[in-house]
Tab-separated table of N, CA and C in Angstrom:
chain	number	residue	atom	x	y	z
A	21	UNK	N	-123.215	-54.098	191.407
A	21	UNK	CA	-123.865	-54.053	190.128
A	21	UNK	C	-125.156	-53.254	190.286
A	22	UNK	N	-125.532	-52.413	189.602
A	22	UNK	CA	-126.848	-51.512	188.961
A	22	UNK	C	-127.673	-51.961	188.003
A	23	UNK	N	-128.930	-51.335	187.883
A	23	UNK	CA	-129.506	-51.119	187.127
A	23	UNK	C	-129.517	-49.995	186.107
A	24	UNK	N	-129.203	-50.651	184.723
A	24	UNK	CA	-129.443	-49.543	183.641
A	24	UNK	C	-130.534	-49.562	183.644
A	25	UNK	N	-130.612	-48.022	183.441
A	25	UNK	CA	-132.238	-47.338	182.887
A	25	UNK	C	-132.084	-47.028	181.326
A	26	UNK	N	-133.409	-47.574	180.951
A	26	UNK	CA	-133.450	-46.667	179.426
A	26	UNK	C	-133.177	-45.472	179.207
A	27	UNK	N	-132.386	-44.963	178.328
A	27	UNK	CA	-132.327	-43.641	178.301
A	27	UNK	C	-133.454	-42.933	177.707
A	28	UNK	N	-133.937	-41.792	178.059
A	28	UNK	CA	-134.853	-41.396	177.092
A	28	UNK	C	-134.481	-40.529	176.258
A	29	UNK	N	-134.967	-39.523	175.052
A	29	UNK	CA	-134.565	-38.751	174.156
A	29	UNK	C	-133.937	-37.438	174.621
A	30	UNK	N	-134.581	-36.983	175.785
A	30	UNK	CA	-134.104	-35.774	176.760
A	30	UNK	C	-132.975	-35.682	177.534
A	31	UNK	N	-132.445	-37.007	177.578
A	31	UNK	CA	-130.911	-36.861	178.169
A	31	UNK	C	-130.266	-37.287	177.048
A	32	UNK	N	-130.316	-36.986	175.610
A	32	UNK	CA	-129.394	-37.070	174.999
A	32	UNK	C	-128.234	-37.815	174.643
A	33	UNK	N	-127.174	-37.603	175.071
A	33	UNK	CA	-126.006	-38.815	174.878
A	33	UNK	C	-125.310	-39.503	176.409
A	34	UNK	N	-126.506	-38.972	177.377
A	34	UNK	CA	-126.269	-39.560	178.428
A	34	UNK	C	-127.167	-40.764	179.029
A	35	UNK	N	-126.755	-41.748	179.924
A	35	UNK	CA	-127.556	-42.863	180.480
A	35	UNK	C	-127.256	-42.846	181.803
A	36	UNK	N	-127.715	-43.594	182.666
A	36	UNK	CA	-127.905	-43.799	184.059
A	36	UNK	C	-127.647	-44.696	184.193
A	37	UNK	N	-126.955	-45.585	185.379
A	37	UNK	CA	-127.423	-47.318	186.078
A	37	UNK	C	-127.377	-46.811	187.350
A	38	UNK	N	-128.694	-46.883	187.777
A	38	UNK	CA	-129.082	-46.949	189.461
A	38	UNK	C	-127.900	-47.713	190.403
A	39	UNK	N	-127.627	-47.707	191.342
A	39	UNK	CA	-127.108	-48.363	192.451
A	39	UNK	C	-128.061	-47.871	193.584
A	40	UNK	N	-127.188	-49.071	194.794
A	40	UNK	CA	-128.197	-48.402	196.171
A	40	UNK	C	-127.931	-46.836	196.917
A	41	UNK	N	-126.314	-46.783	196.734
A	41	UNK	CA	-126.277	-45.373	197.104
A	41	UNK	C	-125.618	-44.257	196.425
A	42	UNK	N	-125.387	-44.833	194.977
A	42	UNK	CA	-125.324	-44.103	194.109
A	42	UNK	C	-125.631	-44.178	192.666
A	43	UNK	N	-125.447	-43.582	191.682
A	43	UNK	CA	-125.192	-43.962	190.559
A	43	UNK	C	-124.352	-43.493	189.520
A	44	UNK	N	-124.338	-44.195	188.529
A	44	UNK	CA	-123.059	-43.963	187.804
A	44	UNK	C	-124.466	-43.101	186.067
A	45	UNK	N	-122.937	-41.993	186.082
A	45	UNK	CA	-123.598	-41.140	184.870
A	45	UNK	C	-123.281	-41.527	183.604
A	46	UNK	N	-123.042	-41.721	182.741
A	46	UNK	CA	-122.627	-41.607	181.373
A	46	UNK	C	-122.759	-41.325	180.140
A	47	UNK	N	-121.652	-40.792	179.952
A	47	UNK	CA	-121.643	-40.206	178.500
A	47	UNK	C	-121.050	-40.619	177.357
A	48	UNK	N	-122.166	-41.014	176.386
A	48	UNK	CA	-121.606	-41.675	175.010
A	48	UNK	C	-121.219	-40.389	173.945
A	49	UNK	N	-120.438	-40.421	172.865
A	49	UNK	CA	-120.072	-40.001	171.898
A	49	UNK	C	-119.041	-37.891	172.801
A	50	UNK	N	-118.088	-39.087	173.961
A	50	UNK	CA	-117.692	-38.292	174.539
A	50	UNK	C	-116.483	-37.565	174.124
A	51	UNK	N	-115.945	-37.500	172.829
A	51	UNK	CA	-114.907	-37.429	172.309
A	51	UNK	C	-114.704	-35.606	172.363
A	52	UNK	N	-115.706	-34.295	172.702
A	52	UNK	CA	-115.014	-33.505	172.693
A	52	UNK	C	-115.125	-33.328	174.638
A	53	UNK	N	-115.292	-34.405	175.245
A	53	UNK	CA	-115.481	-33.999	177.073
A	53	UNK	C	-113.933	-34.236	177.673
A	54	UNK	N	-113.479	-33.685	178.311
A	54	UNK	CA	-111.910	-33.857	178.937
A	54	UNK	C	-111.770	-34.169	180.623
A	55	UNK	N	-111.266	-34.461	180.864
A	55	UNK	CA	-111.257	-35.288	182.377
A	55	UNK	C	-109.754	-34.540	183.027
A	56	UNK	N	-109.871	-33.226	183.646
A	56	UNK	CA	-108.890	-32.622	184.177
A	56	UNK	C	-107.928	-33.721	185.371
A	57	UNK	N	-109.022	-33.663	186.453
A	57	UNK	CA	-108.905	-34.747	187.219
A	57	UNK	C	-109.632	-35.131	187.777
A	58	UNK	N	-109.487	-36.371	188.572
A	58	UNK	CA	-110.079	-37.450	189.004
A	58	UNK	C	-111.838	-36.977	189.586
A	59	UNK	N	-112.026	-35.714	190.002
A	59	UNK	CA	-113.353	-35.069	190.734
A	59	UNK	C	-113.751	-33.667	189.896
A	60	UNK	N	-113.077	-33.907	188.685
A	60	UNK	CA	-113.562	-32.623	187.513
A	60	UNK	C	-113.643	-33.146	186.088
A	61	UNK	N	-114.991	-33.070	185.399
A	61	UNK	CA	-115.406	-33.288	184.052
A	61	UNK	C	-115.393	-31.739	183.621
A	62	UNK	N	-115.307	-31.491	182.332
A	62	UNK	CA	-115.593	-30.535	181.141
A	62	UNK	C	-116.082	-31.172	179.992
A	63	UNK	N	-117.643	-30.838	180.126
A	63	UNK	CA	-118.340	-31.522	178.930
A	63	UNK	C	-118.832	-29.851	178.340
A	64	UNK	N	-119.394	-30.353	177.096
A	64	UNK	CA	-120.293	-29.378	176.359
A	64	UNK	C	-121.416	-28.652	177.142
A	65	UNK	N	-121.317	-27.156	176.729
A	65	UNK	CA	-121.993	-26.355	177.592
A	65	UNK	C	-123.813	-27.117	177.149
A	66	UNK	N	-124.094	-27.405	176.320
A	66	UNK	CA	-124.749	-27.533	176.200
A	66	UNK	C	-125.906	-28.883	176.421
A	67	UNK	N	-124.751	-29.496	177.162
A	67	UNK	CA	-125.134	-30.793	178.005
A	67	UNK	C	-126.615	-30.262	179.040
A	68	UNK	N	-126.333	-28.768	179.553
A	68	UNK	CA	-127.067	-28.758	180.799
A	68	UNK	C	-128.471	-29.230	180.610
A	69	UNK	N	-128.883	-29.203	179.459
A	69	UNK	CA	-130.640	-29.727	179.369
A	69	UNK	C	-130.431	-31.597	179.537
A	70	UNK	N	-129.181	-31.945	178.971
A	70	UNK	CA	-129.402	-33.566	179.580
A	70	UNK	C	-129.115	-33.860	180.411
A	71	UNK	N	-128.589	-33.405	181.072
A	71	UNK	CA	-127.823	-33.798	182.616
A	71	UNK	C	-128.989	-33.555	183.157
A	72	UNK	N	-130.107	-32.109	183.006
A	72	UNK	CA	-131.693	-31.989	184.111
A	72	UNK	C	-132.192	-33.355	183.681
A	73	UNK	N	-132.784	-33.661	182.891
A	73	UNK	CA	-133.021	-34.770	182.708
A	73	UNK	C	-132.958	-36.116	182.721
A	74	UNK	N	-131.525	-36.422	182.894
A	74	UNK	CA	-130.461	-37.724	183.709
A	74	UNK	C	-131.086	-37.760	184.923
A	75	UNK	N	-131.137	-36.590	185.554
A	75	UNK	CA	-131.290	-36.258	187.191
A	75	UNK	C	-133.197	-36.748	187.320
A	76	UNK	N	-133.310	-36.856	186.469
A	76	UNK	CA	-135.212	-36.625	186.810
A	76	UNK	C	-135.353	-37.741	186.625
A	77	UNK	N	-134.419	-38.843	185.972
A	77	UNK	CA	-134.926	-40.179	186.011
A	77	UNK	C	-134.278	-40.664	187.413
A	78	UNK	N	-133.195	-40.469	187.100
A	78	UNK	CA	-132.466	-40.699	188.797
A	78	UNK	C	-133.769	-40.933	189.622
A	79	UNK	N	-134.514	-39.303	189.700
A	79	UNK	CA	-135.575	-38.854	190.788
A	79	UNK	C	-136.458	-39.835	191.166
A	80	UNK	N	-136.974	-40.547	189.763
A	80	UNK	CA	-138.158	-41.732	189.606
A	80	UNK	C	-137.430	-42.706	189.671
A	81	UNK	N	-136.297	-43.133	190.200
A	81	UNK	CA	-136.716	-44.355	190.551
A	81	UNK	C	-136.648	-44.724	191.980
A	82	UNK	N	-136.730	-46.348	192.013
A	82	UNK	CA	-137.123	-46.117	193.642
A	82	UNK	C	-136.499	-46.073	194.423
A	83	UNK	N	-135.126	-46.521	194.041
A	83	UNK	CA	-133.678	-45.864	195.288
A	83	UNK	C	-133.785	-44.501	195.465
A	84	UNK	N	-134.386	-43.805	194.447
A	84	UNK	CA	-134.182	-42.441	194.628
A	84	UNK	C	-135.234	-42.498	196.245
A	85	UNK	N	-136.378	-42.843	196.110
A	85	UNK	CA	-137.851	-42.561	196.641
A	85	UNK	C	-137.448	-43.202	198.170
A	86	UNK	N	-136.664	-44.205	198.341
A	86	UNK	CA	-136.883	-44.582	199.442
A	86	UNK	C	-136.183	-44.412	200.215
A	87	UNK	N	-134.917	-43.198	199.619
A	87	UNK	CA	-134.104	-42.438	200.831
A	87	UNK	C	-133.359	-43.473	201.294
A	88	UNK	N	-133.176	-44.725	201.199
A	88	UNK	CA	-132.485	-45.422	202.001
A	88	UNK	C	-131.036	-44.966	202.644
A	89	UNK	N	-130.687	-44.119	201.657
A	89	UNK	CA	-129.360	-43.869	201.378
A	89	UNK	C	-129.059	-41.960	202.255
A	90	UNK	N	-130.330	-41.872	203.028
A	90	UNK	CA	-130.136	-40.422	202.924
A	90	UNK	C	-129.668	-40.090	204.682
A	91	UNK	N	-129.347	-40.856	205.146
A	91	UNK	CA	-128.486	-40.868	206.569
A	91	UNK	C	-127.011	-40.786	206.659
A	92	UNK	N	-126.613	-40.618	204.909
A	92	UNK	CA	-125.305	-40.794	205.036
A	92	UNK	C	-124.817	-39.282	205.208
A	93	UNK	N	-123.482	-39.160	205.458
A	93	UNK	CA	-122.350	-38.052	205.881
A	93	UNK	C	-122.041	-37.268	204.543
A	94	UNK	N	-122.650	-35.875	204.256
A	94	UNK	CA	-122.036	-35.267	203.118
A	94	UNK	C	-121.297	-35.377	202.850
A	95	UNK	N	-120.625	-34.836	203.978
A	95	UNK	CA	-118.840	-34.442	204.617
A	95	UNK	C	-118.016	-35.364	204.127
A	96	UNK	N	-118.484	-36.318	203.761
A	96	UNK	CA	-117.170	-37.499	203.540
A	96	UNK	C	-117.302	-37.927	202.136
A	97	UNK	N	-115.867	-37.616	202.046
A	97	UNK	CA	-115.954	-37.290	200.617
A	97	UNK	C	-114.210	-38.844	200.414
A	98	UNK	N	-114.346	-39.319	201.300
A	98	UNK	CA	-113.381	-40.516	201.604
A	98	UNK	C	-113.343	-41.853	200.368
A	99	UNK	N	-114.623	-41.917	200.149
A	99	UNK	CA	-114.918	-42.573	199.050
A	99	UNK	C	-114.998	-42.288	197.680
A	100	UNK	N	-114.729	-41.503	197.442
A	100	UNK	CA	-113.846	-41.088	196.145
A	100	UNK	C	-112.518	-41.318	195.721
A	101	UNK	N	-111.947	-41.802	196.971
A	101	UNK	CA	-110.407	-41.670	196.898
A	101	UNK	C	-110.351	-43.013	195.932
A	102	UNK	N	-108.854	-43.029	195.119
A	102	UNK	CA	-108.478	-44.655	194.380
A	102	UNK	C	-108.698	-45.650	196.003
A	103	UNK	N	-108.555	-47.070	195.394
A	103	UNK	CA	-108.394	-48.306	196.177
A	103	UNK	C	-107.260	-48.030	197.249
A	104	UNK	N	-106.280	-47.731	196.934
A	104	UNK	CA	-105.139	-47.540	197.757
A	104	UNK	C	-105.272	-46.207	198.410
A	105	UNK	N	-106.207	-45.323	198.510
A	105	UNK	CA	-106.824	-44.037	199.828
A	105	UNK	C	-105.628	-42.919	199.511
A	106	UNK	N	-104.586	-43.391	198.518
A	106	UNK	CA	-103.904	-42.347	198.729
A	106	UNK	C	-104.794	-40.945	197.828
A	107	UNK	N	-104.322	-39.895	197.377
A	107	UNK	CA	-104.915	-38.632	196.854
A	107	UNK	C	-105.564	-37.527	197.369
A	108	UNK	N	-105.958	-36.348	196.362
A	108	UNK	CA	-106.370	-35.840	197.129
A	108	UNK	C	-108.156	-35.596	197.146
A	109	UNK	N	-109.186	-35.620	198.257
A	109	UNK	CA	-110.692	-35.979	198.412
A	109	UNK	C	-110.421	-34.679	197.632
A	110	UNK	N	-112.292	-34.542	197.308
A	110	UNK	CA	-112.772	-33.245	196.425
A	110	UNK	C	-113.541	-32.548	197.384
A	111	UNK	N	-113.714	-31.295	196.985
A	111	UNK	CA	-114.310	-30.254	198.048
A	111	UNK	C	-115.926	-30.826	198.141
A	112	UNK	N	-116.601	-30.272	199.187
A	112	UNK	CA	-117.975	-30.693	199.451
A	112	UNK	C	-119.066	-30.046	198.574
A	113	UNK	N	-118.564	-28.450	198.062
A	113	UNK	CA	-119.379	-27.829	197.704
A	113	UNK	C	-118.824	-28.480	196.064
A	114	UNK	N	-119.770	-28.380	195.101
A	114	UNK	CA	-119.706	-28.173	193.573
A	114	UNK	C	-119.477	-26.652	193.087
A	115	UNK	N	-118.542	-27.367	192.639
A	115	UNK	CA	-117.807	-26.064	191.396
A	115	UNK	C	-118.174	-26.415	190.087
A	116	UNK	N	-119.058	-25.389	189.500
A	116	UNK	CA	-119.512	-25.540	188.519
A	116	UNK	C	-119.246	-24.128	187.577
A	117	UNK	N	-118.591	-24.404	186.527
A	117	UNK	CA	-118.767	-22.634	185.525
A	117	UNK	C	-119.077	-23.126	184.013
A	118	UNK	N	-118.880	-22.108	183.380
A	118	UNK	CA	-119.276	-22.187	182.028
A	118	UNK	C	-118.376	-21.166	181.420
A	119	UNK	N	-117.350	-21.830	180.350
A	119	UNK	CA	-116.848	-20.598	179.678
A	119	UNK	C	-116.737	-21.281	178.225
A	120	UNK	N	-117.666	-20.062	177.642
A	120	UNK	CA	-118.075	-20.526	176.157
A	120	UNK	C	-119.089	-21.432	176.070
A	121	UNK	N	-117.880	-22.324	174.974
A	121	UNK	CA	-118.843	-23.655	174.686
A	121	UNK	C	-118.806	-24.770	176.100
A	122	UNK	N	-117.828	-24.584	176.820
A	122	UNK	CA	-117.417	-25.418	177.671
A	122	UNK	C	-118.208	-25.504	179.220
A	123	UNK	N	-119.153	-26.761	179.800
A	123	UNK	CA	-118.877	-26.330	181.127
A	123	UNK	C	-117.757	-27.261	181.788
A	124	UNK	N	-117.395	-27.043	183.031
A	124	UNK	CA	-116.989	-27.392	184.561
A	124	UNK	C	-117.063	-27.523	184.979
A	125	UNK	N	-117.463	-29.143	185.528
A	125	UNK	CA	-118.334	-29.516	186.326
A	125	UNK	C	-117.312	-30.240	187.857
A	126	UNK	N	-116.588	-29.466	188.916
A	126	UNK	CA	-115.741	-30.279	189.633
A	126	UNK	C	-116.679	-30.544	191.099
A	127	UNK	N	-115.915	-31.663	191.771
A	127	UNK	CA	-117.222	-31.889	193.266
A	127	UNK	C	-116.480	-32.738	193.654
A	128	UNK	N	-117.865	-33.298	194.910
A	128	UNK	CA	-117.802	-34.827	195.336
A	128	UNK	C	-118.026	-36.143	194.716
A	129	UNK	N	-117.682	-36.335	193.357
A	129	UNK	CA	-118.212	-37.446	192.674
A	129	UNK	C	-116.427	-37.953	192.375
A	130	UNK	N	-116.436	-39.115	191.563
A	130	UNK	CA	-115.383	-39.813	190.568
A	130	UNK	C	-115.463	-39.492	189.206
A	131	UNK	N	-115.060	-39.102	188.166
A	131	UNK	CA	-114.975	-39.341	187.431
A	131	UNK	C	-113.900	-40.099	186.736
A	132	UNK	N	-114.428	-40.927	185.677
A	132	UNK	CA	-113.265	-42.349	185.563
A	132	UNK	C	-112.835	-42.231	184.198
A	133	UNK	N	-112.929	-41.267	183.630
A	133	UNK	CA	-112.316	-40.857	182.233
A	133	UNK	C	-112.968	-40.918	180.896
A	134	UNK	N	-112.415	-40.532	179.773
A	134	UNK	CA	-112.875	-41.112	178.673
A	134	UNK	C	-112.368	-41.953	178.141
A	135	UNK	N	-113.333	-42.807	178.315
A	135	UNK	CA	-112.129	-44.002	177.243
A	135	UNK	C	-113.344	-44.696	176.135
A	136	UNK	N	-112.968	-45.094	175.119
A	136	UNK	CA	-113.702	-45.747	174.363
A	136	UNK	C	-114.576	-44.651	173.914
A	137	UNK	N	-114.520	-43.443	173.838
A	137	UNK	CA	-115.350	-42.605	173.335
A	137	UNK	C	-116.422	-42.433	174.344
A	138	UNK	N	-116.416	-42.881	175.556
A	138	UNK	CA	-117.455	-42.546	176.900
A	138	UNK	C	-116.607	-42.055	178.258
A	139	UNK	N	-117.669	-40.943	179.100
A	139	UNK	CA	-117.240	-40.430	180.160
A	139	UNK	C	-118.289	-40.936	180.554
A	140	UNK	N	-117.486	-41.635	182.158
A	140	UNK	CA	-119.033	-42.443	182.978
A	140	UNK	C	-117.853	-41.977	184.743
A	141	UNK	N	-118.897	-41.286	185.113
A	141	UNK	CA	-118.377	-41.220	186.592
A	141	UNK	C	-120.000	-41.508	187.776
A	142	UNK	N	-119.122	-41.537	189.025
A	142	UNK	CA	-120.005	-42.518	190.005
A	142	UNK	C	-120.578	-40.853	190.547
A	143	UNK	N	-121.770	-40.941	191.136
A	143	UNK	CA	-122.488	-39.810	192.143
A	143	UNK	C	-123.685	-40.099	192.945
A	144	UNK	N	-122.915	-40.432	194.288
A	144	UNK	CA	-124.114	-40.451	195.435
A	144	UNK	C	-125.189	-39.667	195.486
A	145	UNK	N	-126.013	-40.593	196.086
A	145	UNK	CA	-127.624	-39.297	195.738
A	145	UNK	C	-127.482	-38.034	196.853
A	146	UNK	N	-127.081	-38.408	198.083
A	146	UNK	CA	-126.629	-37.041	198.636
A	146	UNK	C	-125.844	-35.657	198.138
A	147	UNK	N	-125.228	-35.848	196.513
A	147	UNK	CA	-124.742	-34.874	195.825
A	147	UNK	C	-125.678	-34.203	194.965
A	148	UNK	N	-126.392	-35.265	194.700
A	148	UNK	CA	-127.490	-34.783	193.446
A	148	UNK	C	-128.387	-33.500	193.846
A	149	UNK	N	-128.763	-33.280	194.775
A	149	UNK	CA	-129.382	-31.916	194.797
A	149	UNK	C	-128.642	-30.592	195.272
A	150	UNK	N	-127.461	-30.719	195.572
A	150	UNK	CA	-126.630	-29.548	195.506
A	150	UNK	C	-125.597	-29.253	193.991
A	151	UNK	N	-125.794	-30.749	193.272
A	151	UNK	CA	-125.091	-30.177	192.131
A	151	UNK	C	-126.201	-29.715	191.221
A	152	UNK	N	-127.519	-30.345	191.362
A	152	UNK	CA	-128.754	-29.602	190.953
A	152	UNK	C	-128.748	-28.230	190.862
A	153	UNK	N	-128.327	-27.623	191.985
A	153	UNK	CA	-128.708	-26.485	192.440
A	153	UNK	C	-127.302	-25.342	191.631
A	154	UNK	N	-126.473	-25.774	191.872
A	154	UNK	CA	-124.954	-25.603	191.075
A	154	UNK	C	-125.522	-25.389	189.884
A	155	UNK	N	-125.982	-26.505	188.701
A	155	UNK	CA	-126.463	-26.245	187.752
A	155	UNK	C	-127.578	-25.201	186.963
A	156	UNK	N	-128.765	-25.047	188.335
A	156	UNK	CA	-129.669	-24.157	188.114
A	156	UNK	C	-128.965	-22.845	188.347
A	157	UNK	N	-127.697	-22.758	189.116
A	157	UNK	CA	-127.604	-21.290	188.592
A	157	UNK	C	-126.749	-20.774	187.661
A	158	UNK	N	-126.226	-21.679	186.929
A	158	UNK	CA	-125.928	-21.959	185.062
A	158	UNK	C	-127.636	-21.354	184.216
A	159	UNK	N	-128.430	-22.236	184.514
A	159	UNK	CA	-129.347	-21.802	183.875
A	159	UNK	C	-129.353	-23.540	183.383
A	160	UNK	N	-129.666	-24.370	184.144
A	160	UNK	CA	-129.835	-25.479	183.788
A	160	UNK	C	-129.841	-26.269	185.365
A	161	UNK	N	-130.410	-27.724	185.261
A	161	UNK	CA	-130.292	-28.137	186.494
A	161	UNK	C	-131.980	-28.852	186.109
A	162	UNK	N	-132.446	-28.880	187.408
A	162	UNK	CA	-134.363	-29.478	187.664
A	162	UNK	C	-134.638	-29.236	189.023
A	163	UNK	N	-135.846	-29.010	189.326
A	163	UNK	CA	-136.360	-28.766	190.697
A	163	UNK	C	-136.001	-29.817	191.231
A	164	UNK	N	-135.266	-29.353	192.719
A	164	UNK	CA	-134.678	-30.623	193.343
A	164	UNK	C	-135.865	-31.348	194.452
A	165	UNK	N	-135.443	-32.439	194.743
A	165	UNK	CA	-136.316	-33.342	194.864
A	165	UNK	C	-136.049	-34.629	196.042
């Protein structure tokens, strides 16, 4: 179990709940975002100013600050897999594009679908500053941290 954070006005239709070594993203009023598969979202291109902003609260809080979590293995991308380990892991690097209205956001994270009109997937803080960086060269993202 996590902590939800308030959302503020700058992440838009997205929220946060802290965990210790990760956290989970989400997106309300997700009805035009599509879930290719299990380690690829396509939300609105125009998400990228809330997602910098998702990420900057991430930044402040204090799981972020106290690194506890920052000895872990990029490389293993094992924990993504379903309960039963079968599938296939996601690449290390983030694949990120933009065509049109649409971006593409695929990686090392989960994403767990839309349902109920929300996309909420899990992302270790060891991802957060390379998908940062993915994003900033969209033209969106936040100084990583």
């Amino acid at each position: 179990m996590g902590a939800i954070q308030e959302p503020t006005r700058e992440m838009g239709p997205y929220g946060v709940e802290i965990r210790s070594e990760s956290f989970y993203l989400n997106r309300t009023e997700a009805g035009g975002c599509t879930v290719p598969s299990r380690h690829e979202a396509v939300v609105p291109a125009a998400d990228l100013t809330y997602l910098a902003a998702a990420f900057e609260q991430v930044r402040g809080h204090k799981a972020w600050r106290l690194r506890e979590w920052a000895a872990g293995d990029p490389t293993d991308t094992s924990w993504t897999l379903p309960p039963d380990g079968t599938g296939e892991a996601p690449d290390i690097a983030w694949q990120v594009s933009r065509d049109g209205d649409k971006l593409s956001i695929r990686g090392p994270w989960t994403v767990y679908g839309v349902e109920r009109g929300v996309l909420f997937t899990e992302l270790r803080y060891l991802e957060l500053t390379s998908l940062d960086e993915a994003l900033k060269a969209l033209g969106g993202g936040t100084d990583a941290g």
